[in-house]
Short mmCIF file of C-alpha atoms and ligand atoms in Angstrom, two decimals:
data_model
loop_
_atom_site.label_atom_id
_atom_site.label_comp_id
_atom_site.label_asym_id
_atom_site.label_seq_id
_atom_site.Cartn_x
_atom_site.Cartn_y
_atom_site.Cartn_z
CA MET A 6 5.21 36.31 -4.36
CA ASP A 7 1.79 36.21 -2.84
CA ILE A 8 0.94 33.26 -0.60
CA GLN A 9 -2.11 32.52 -2.74
CA ASP A 10 0.19 31.92 -5.73
CA ILE A 11 1.94 29.12 -3.85
CA ILE A 12 -1.25 27.37 -2.81
CA LYS A 13 -1.74 25.38 -6.02
CA PRO A 14 -2.16 21.62 -6.52
CA GLU A 15 1.25 21.29 -8.25
CA ASN A 16 3.00 22.70 -5.17
CA LEU A 17 1.29 20.40 -2.66
CA VAL A 18 3.85 18.46 -0.59
CA TYR A 19 1.77 17.23 2.34
CA ASP A 20 -1.92 16.70 3.06
CA LYS A 21 -4.33 14.62 5.11
CA PRO A 22 -4.06 11.03 3.84
CA ARG A 23 -6.58 10.12 1.14
CA LEU A 24 -7.90 7.15 3.14
CA MET A 25 -8.53 9.27 6.24
CA ASN A 26 -12.06 10.57 5.82
CA ASP A 27 -13.50 13.90 6.96
CA ASN A 28 -15.22 12.58 10.10
CA PRO A 29 -13.95 14.66 13.02
CA MET A 30 -11.90 12.35 15.24
CA HIS A 31 -13.10 12.11 18.84
CA TYR A 32 -9.57 12.10 20.30
CA CYS A 33 -8.50 14.80 22.74
CA PRO A 34 -6.47 17.65 21.18
CA GLY A 35 -2.86 16.53 20.67
CA CYS A 36 -3.46 12.80 21.21
CA SER A 37 -0.90 10.45 19.61
CA HIS A 38 -3.62 8.14 18.26
CA GLY A 39 -4.41 10.52 15.39
CA VAL A 40 -0.80 10.62 14.17
CA VAL A 41 -0.62 6.81 14.03
CA HIS A 42 -3.99 6.67 12.24
CA LYS A 43 -2.59 8.98 9.56
CA LEU A 44 0.44 6.72 9.07
CA ILE A 45 -1.70 3.60 8.69
CA ALA A 46 -3.90 5.37 6.12
CA GLU A 47 -0.85 6.58 4.16
CA ILE A 48 0.89 3.19 4.15
CA ILE A 49 -2.18 1.22 3.04
CA ASP A 50 -2.69 3.71 0.23
CA GLU A 51 0.97 3.52 -0.83
CA MET A 52 0.83 -0.30 -0.78
CA GLY A 53 -2.31 -0.20 -2.94
CA MET A 54 -4.15 -2.32 -0.34
CA GLU A 55 -7.21 -0.11 0.16
CA GLU A 56 -9.58 -2.87 -0.98
CA SER A 57 -7.76 -5.71 0.76
CA SER A 58 -6.93 -4.56 4.28
CA VAL A 59 -8.75 -5.49 7.47
CA GLY A 60 -7.99 -3.58 10.67
CA ILE A 61 -9.03 -5.00 14.02
CA ALA A 62 -10.14 -2.19 16.32
CA PRO A 63 -9.65 -2.45 20.10
CA VAL A 64 -11.57 -1.40 23.16
CA GLY A 65 -9.93 1.78 24.41
CA CYS A 66 -9.81 5.28 23.02
CA ALA A 67 -9.20 3.85 19.53
CA VAL A 68 -12.48 1.91 19.61
CA PHE A 69 -13.83 4.13 16.81
CA ALA A 70 -10.77 3.79 14.54
CA TYR A 71 -13.11 2.28 11.94
CA ASN A 72 -14.91 5.62 11.63
CA TYR A 73 -11.80 7.41 10.40
CA ILE A 74 -9.84 5.19 8.00
CA ASP A 75 -11.78 3.97 4.97
CA ILE A 76 -10.83 0.29 4.84
CA ASP A 77 -12.57 -2.80 6.23
CA TRP A 78 -12.56 -3.19 9.99
CA GLN A 79 -13.72 -5.63 12.62
CA GLU A 80 -14.30 -4.55 16.21
CA ALA A 81 -12.97 -6.94 18.85
CA ALA A 82 -13.96 -7.48 22.46
CA HIS A 83 -11.49 -5.90 24.90
CA GLY A 84 -8.03 -7.46 24.42
CA ARG A 85 -9.17 -10.03 21.87
CA ALA A 86 -7.94 -8.28 18.72
CA PRO A 87 -5.09 -10.76 18.06
CA ALA A 88 -7.57 -13.68 18.28
CA ILE A 89 -9.92 -12.02 15.77
CA ALA A 90 -6.94 -11.14 13.56
CA THR A 91 -5.84 -14.78 13.66
CA ALA A 92 -9.19 -15.91 12.30
CA VAL A 93 -9.45 -13.15 9.68
CA LYS A 94 -5.93 -13.77 8.38
CA ARG A 95 -6.21 -17.55 8.32
CA LEU A 96 -9.48 -17.35 6.38
CA ASN A 97 -8.23 -14.56 4.09
CA PRO A 98 -4.49 -15.11 3.69
CA ASP A 99 -4.30 -12.53 0.88
CA LYS A 100 -5.61 -9.71 3.06
CA LEU A 101 -3.44 -7.34 5.02
CA VAL A 102 -4.60 -7.95 8.59
CA PHE A 103 -3.47 -5.81 11.50
CA THR A 104 -4.60 -5.03 15.03
CA TYR A 105 -4.54 -1.59 16.61
CA GLN A 106 -4.39 -1.80 20.40
CA GLY A 107 -3.68 0.28 23.49
CA ASP A 108 -1.60 -0.91 26.41
CA GLY A 109 -4.62 -1.71 28.58
CA ASP A 110 -6.08 -3.73 25.73
CA LEU A 111 -2.86 -5.49 24.69
CA ALA A 112 -0.87 -5.78 27.91
CA ALA A 113 -3.59 -6.16 30.57
CA ILE A 114 -6.87 -7.85 29.64
CA GLY A 115 -5.46 -9.19 26.35
CA THR A 116 -2.06 -10.43 27.53
CA ALA A 117 -2.87 -14.08 26.80
CA GLU A 118 -4.16 -13.36 23.28
CA THR A 119 -1.12 -11.20 22.53
CA ILE A 120 1.42 -13.74 23.71
CA HIS A 121 -0.23 -16.74 22.08
CA ALA A 122 -0.80 -15.02 18.71
CA CYS A 123 2.88 -13.98 18.74
CA ASN A 124 3.96 -17.45 19.82
CA ARG A 125 1.93 -19.08 17.04
CA GLY A 126 3.62 -16.72 14.60
CA GLU A 127 0.36 -15.54 13.09
CA ASN A 128 1.01 -13.54 9.91
CA ILE A 129 -0.46 -10.37 11.32
CA ALA A 130 0.88 -6.96 12.29
CA ILE A 131 0.18 -5.59 15.75
CA ILE A 132 0.22 -1.80 16.25
CA PHE A 133 0.61 -1.21 19.97
CA ILE A 134 -0.08 2.28 21.35
CA ASN A 135 1.66 2.41 24.73
CA ASN A 136 0.64 5.54 26.61
CA GLY A 137 1.15 3.95 30.02
CA ILE A 138 -2.45 4.43 31.11
CA TYR A 139 -6.08 3.48 30.52
CA GLY A 140 -6.97 6.62 28.58
CA MET A 141 -10.55 5.90 27.67
CA THR A 142 -11.89 5.08 31.11
CA GLY A 143 -10.43 8.12 32.84
CA GLY A 144 -6.74 7.52 33.34
CA GLN A 145 -6.36 4.46 35.56
CA MET A 146 -3.07 2.63 36.17
CA ALA A 147 -2.11 0.13 33.47
CA PRO A 148 0.50 -2.65 33.67
CA THR A 149 2.71 -0.28 31.63
CA THR A 150 2.38 2.68 34.05
CA LEU A 151 5.86 3.84 35.14
CA GLU A 152 7.11 3.45 38.67
CA GLY A 153 6.10 6.58 40.61
CA MET A 154 3.73 7.76 37.86
CA VAL A 155 0.51 9.30 39.14
CA THR A 156 -2.81 8.01 37.77
CA ALA A 157 -6.42 8.08 38.99
CA THR A 158 -5.95 4.72 40.76
CA CYS A 159 -2.44 5.38 42.10
CA PRO A 160 -2.71 9.04 43.14
CA TYR A 161 0.54 8.80 45.13
CA GLY A 162 2.42 7.26 42.21
CA ARG A 163 2.79 3.62 41.19
CA ASN A 164 4.29 1.67 44.05
CA VAL A 165 6.02 -1.39 42.61
CA GLU A 166 5.85 -3.24 45.93
CA LEU A 167 2.07 -3.08 45.76
CA TYR A 168 1.40 -3.14 42.02
CA GLY A 169 4.43 -4.79 40.41
CA TYR A 170 6.72 -3.39 37.74
CA PRO A 171 5.97 -1.69 34.40
CA LEU A 172 5.40 -4.53 31.94
CA LYS A 173 7.78 -4.47 28.97
CA ILE A 174 5.63 -6.70 26.83
CA SER A 175 7.51 -5.97 23.61
CA ASP A 176 10.68 -7.39 25.16
CA LEU A 177 8.68 -10.46 26.15
CA VAL A 178 7.21 -11.17 22.72
CA ALA A 179 10.58 -10.51 21.05
CA LYS A 180 11.80 -13.67 22.82
CA LEU A 181 9.12 -15.81 21.16
CA ASP A 182 9.98 -17.85 18.06
CA GLY A 183 6.81 -16.72 16.27
CA THR A 184 7.74 -13.03 16.04
CA CYS A 185 9.91 -11.80 13.16
CA TYR A 186 9.95 -8.07 13.89
CA VAL A 187 9.50 -6.20 17.18
CA THR A 188 10.32 -2.52 17.36
CA ARG A 189 9.68 0.47 19.61
CA GLN A 190 9.02 3.86 18.04
CA SER A 191 7.33 7.20 18.80
CA VAL A 192 5.42 9.94 16.95
CA HIS A 193 6.31 13.14 18.80
CA THR A 194 8.49 14.76 16.10
CA ALA A 195 8.48 14.77 12.30
CA ALA A 196 11.69 12.67 12.31
CA ALA A 197 10.25 10.10 14.71
CA ILE A 198 7.03 9.93 12.67
CA LYS A 199 9.01 9.12 9.50
CA LYS A 200 10.78 6.27 11.33
CA THR A 201 7.51 4.91 12.67
CA LYS A 202 6.07 4.98 9.17
CA LYS A 203 8.96 2.81 7.93
CA ALA A 204 8.43 0.42 10.85
CA ILE A 205 4.69 0.00 10.23
CA ARG A 206 5.33 -0.47 6.51
CA GLN A 207 7.83 -3.23 7.29
CA ALA A 208 5.39 -4.90 9.69
CA PHE A 209 2.69 -4.84 6.99
CA GLU A 210 5.09 -6.24 4.39
CA ASN A 211 6.19 -9.02 6.77
CA SER A 212 2.57 -9.97 7.22
CA MET A 213 2.03 -10.25 3.46
CA ALA A 214 5.31 -12.18 3.07
CA LYS A 215 4.10 -14.66 5.74
CA LYS A 216 7.18 -14.09 7.88
CA GLY A 217 5.34 -14.35 11.22
CA THR A 218 4.09 -11.81 13.70
CA SER A 219 5.35 -8.22 13.73
CA LEU A 220 4.72 -5.86 16.61
CA VAL A 221 5.30 -2.11 16.42
CA GLU A 222 5.09 -0.46 19.82
CA VAL A 223 4.50 3.28 19.56
CA VAL A 224 5.41 4.92 22.86
CA SER A 225 2.70 7.56 23.02
CA THR A 226 1.19 10.32 25.10
CA CYS A 227 -2.20 10.58 26.75
CA ASN A 228 -2.10 14.24 27.68
CA SER A 229 -5.61 14.12 29.22
CA GLY A 230 -4.86 11.11 31.40
CA TRP A 231 -1.44 12.46 32.30
CA LYS A 232 -3.04 15.86 33.04
CA MET A 233 -0.55 17.85 30.95
CA SER A 234 -0.65 20.01 27.84
CA PRO A 235 0.12 18.07 24.63
CA GLU A 236 3.49 19.81 24.40
CA LYS A 237 4.42 19.03 28.02
CA ALA A 238 3.27 15.43 27.55
CA ASN A 239 5.77 15.02 24.70
CA THR A 240 8.61 16.32 26.87
CA TRP A 241 7.50 14.18 29.80
CA MET A 242 7.43 11.14 27.54
CA GLU A 243 10.96 11.79 26.30
CA GLU A 244 12.25 12.31 29.82
CA ASN A 245 10.41 9.44 31.51
CA MET A 246 8.85 6.89 29.16
CA PHE A 247 11.92 6.55 26.91
CA ALA A 248 14.12 5.47 29.85
CA LYS A 249 11.87 2.48 30.54
CA TYR A 250 10.76 1.92 26.94
CA PRO A 251 13.85 2.74 24.84
CA MET A 252 13.48 3.39 21.12
CA GLY A 253 14.69 0.97 18.47
CA ASP A 254 14.40 -2.57 17.13
CA LEU A 255 14.19 -5.43 19.63
CA LYS A 256 14.15 -8.02 16.87
CA ASN A 257 14.36 -7.89 13.07
CA GLU A 258 14.76 -11.22 11.33
CA MET B 29 20.48 30.13 -5.13
CA ALA B 30 16.77 29.67 -5.58
CA LYS B 31 14.80 30.57 -2.51
CA ILE B 32 12.26 28.09 -1.23
CA GLN B 33 8.93 29.50 -0.19
CA GLY B 34 6.31 27.42 1.55
CA ALA B 35 2.73 27.98 2.62
CA VAL B 36 0.27 26.02 4.71
CA VAL B 37 -3.49 25.85 4.76
CA VAL B 38 -5.03 24.96 8.11
CA ASN B 39 -8.44 23.30 8.07
CA LYS B 40 -9.77 25.75 10.60
CA GLU B 41 -12.89 23.81 11.59
CA ARG B 42 -10.97 20.52 12.02
CA CYS B 43 -8.24 22.10 14.16
CA LYS B 44 -8.32 21.40 17.91
CA GLY B 45 -5.78 24.06 18.90
CA CYS B 46 -3.39 21.50 20.40
CA ASN B 47 -0.38 23.72 19.57
CA LEU B 48 1.79 20.79 18.42
CA CYS B 49 2.27 22.28 14.94
CA VAL B 50 3.33 25.60 16.47
CA VAL B 51 5.98 23.81 18.55
CA ALA B 52 7.14 21.66 15.62
CA CYS B 53 7.68 24.56 13.19
CA PRO B 54 11.41 25.31 12.88
CA ALA B 55 10.77 28.73 11.30
CA ASP B 56 8.36 30.34 13.76
CA VAL B 57 5.60 30.57 11.18
CA LEU B 58 2.57 29.33 13.09
CA ALA B 59 0.59 30.53 16.07
CA LEU B 60 -2.79 29.86 17.65
CA GLN B 61 -5.46 32.51 17.24
CA ALA B 62 -5.31 34.60 20.40
CA LYS B 63 -9.02 35.44 20.60
CA GLU B 64 -10.85 33.95 17.66
CA VAL B 65 -12.21 30.41 17.92
CA ASN B 66 -13.70 27.92 15.47
CA ASN B 67 -17.16 26.36 15.70
CA LYS B 68 -15.91 23.85 18.27
CA GLY B 69 -14.49 26.63 20.43
CA TYR B 70 -10.82 25.95 19.74
CA HIS B 71 -8.19 28.63 19.17
CA TYR B 72 -7.12 27.33 15.78
CA ALA B 73 -3.67 27.53 14.20
CA TYR B 74 -2.79 30.02 11.46
CA MET B 75 0.27 31.42 9.67
CA GLU B 76 1.38 34.35 11.75
CA ASN B 77 4.60 34.86 9.77
CA PRO B 78 3.80 33.42 6.32
CA GLU B 79 6.92 34.80 4.65
CA LYS B 80 9.12 32.60 6.87
CA CYS B 81 7.61 29.27 5.78
CA ILE B 82 10.07 26.87 4.11
CA GLY B 83 7.49 24.20 3.30
CA CYS B 84 9.25 21.54 5.41
CA ALA B 85 5.89 19.94 6.39
CA SER B 86 6.92 19.30 10.01
CA CYS B 87 3.65 20.89 11.10
CA GLY B 88 1.71 18.59 8.79
CA TYR B 89 3.42 15.45 10.08
CA VAL B 90 2.80 16.20 13.76
CA CYS B 91 -0.80 17.37 13.44
CA PRO B 92 -2.82 14.50 14.95
CA ASP B 93 -5.98 15.53 13.15
CA GLY B 94 -4.63 15.95 9.64
CA CYS B 95 -5.60 19.62 9.50
CA ILE B 96 -2.61 20.97 7.60
CA ALA B 97 -1.89 20.98 3.87
CA VAL B 98 1.63 22.13 2.96
CA TYR B 99 2.70 23.75 -0.32
CA LYS B 100 6.19 24.56 -1.50
CA THR B 101 7.78 26.25 -4.49
CA LYS B 102 11.10 27.69 -5.71
CA LEU B 103 11.10 31.42 -6.23
C1 TPP C 325 -14.38 -6.59 29.27
C2 TPP C 325 -14.14 -5.14 29.55
N1 TPP C 325 -13.47 -4.80 30.67
C3 TPP C 325 -13.22 -3.50 30.94
C4 TPP C 325 -13.66 -2.53 30.09
C5 TPP C 325 -13.39 -1.07 30.41
N2 TPP C 325 -12.34 -0.50 29.58
C6 TPP C 325 -12.62 0.18 28.47
S1 TPP C 325 -11.27 0.81 27.71
C7 TPP C 325 -10.26 0.17 28.95
C8 TPP C 325 -8.78 0.38 28.93
C9 TPP C 325 -8.26 1.08 27.72
O1 TPP C 325 -6.91 1.39 27.87
P1 TPP C 325 -5.89 1.23 26.68
O2 TPP C 325 -6.05 -0.07 26.01
O3 TPP C 325 -4.54 1.55 27.21
O4 TPP C 325 -6.37 2.31 25.60
P2 TPP C 325 -6.23 3.91 25.60
O5 TPP C 325 -7.60 4.40 25.89
O6 TPP C 325 -5.22 4.31 26.63
O7 TPP C 325 -5.78 4.22 24.21
C10 TPP C 325 -11.01 -0.52 29.90
C11 TPP C 325 -10.43 -1.16 31.07
C12 TPP C 325 -14.36 -2.93 28.93
N3 TPP C 325 -14.80 -2.03 28.03
N4 TPP C 325 -14.58 -4.24 28.68
S1 SF4 C 326 -7.88 10.09 26.87
FE1 SF4 C 326 -5.73 10.01 26.30
S2 SF4 C 326 -5.55 8.35 24.77
FE2 SF4 C 326 -7.72 8.91 24.94
S3 SF4 C 326 -8.08 10.44 23.31
FE3 SF4 C 326 -7.61 11.56 25.20
S4 SF4 C 326 -5.39 11.90 25.13
FE4 SF4 C 326 -5.87 10.28 23.64
S1 SF4 C 327 5.85 23.84 6.50
FE1 SF4 C 327 7.58 23.92 7.97
S2 SF4 C 327 8.13 26.09 8.00
FE2 SF4 C 327 6.09 26.01 7.07
S3 SF4 C 327 4.67 26.29 8.79
FE3 SF4 C 327 4.96 24.08 8.54
S4 SF4 C 327 6.62 23.54 9.97
FE4 SF4 C 327 6.66 25.78 9.68
S1 SF4 C 328 -1.39 20.40 15.23
FE1 SF4 C 328 -3.31 20.36 14.04
S2 SF4 C 328 -4.95 20.33 15.56
FE2 SF4 C 328 -3.07 20.94 16.62
S3 SF4 C 328 -3.12 23.20 16.57
FE3 SF4 C 328 -1.95 22.53 14.78
S4 SF4 C 328 -3.44 22.38 13.12
FE4 SF4 C 328 -4.59 22.47 15.02
MG1 MG C 329 -3.43 3.28 27.06
#
């Protein structure tokens, strides 16, 4: 059979999500952000919430997320996405409201907003892209940077005596009464991507069921900031990031 | 037993040549163009061994830029 005979609409099993538009994404080749964007677009479409979802975009590499997924968005000041999400959700309780934040945004400048939104049990979902670095600004050390990991601002590796320890913020918010679901996932293989999709779907459903705050941490790569090929970054993540940030649910109530 | 045959279509101009689909393919179907580049200058992915494709969609899932459409049929 000729390949052209297989390429017919009735045989289609996978394609770019309908809600992801054709704008070329500005992310570096192989960046995890794009994979998570696809999942969000697929889930919102499957939930039939295209007209009633509001994403809160961060400051960080994902600052232009609103250019790629065709739903409503609000851009937040650096780290303030959970505060904006609080207002949007309280004023529009029937909308699906989620934040999309990097580790610099969520676990450095926005730590207070993150913890207090989770502690208030706001009915929002937080998608947390932890690549252990400030990707957008050129690869500086983040609170989540691993011990010994080299970045632009710790060229000899993170020294915990000087800079403290990698911040496991998901473990922290899992302890708060306001969170109902806290999980850590990844998107480096097809199997992992399917699990992450389930997790984000559950977080979105929790938000609509007014169960409290859900946080899905996606342990991710920043191959540019890490100065590795995309493939090597995935291996490095498995070998190093997963030891500090292990996969699985931290809380599911 | 019916044989499964798959096929993929890579959106050549959207592809950034990251190689993640090549690595993810369990059947050694995909490769990056060795010399040819797209309008952005990337060595884009293509089916080097089309007959081996099983339509599993692993390549589609891992592609960060949504460049891959996957088709599958029973022969
Ligand atoms: C108030 C303020 N302080 C600092 C910055 C500079 N800045 C932009 S993005 C960023 C960190 C982004 O890192 P992260 O949230 O981890 O996102 P990534 O790019 O890694 O996805 C910083 C510090 C800013 N834009 N605004
Ligand atoms: S700098 Fe890092 S996080 Fe930002 S787009 Fe590039 S790979 Fe992705
Ligand atoms: S569908 Fe599966 S077998 Fe076919 S190219 Fe993609 S990963 Fe390889
Ligand atoms: S994963 Fe996507 S962007 Fe990367 S080489 Fe394959 S088709 Fe191109
Ligand atoms: Mg980051």
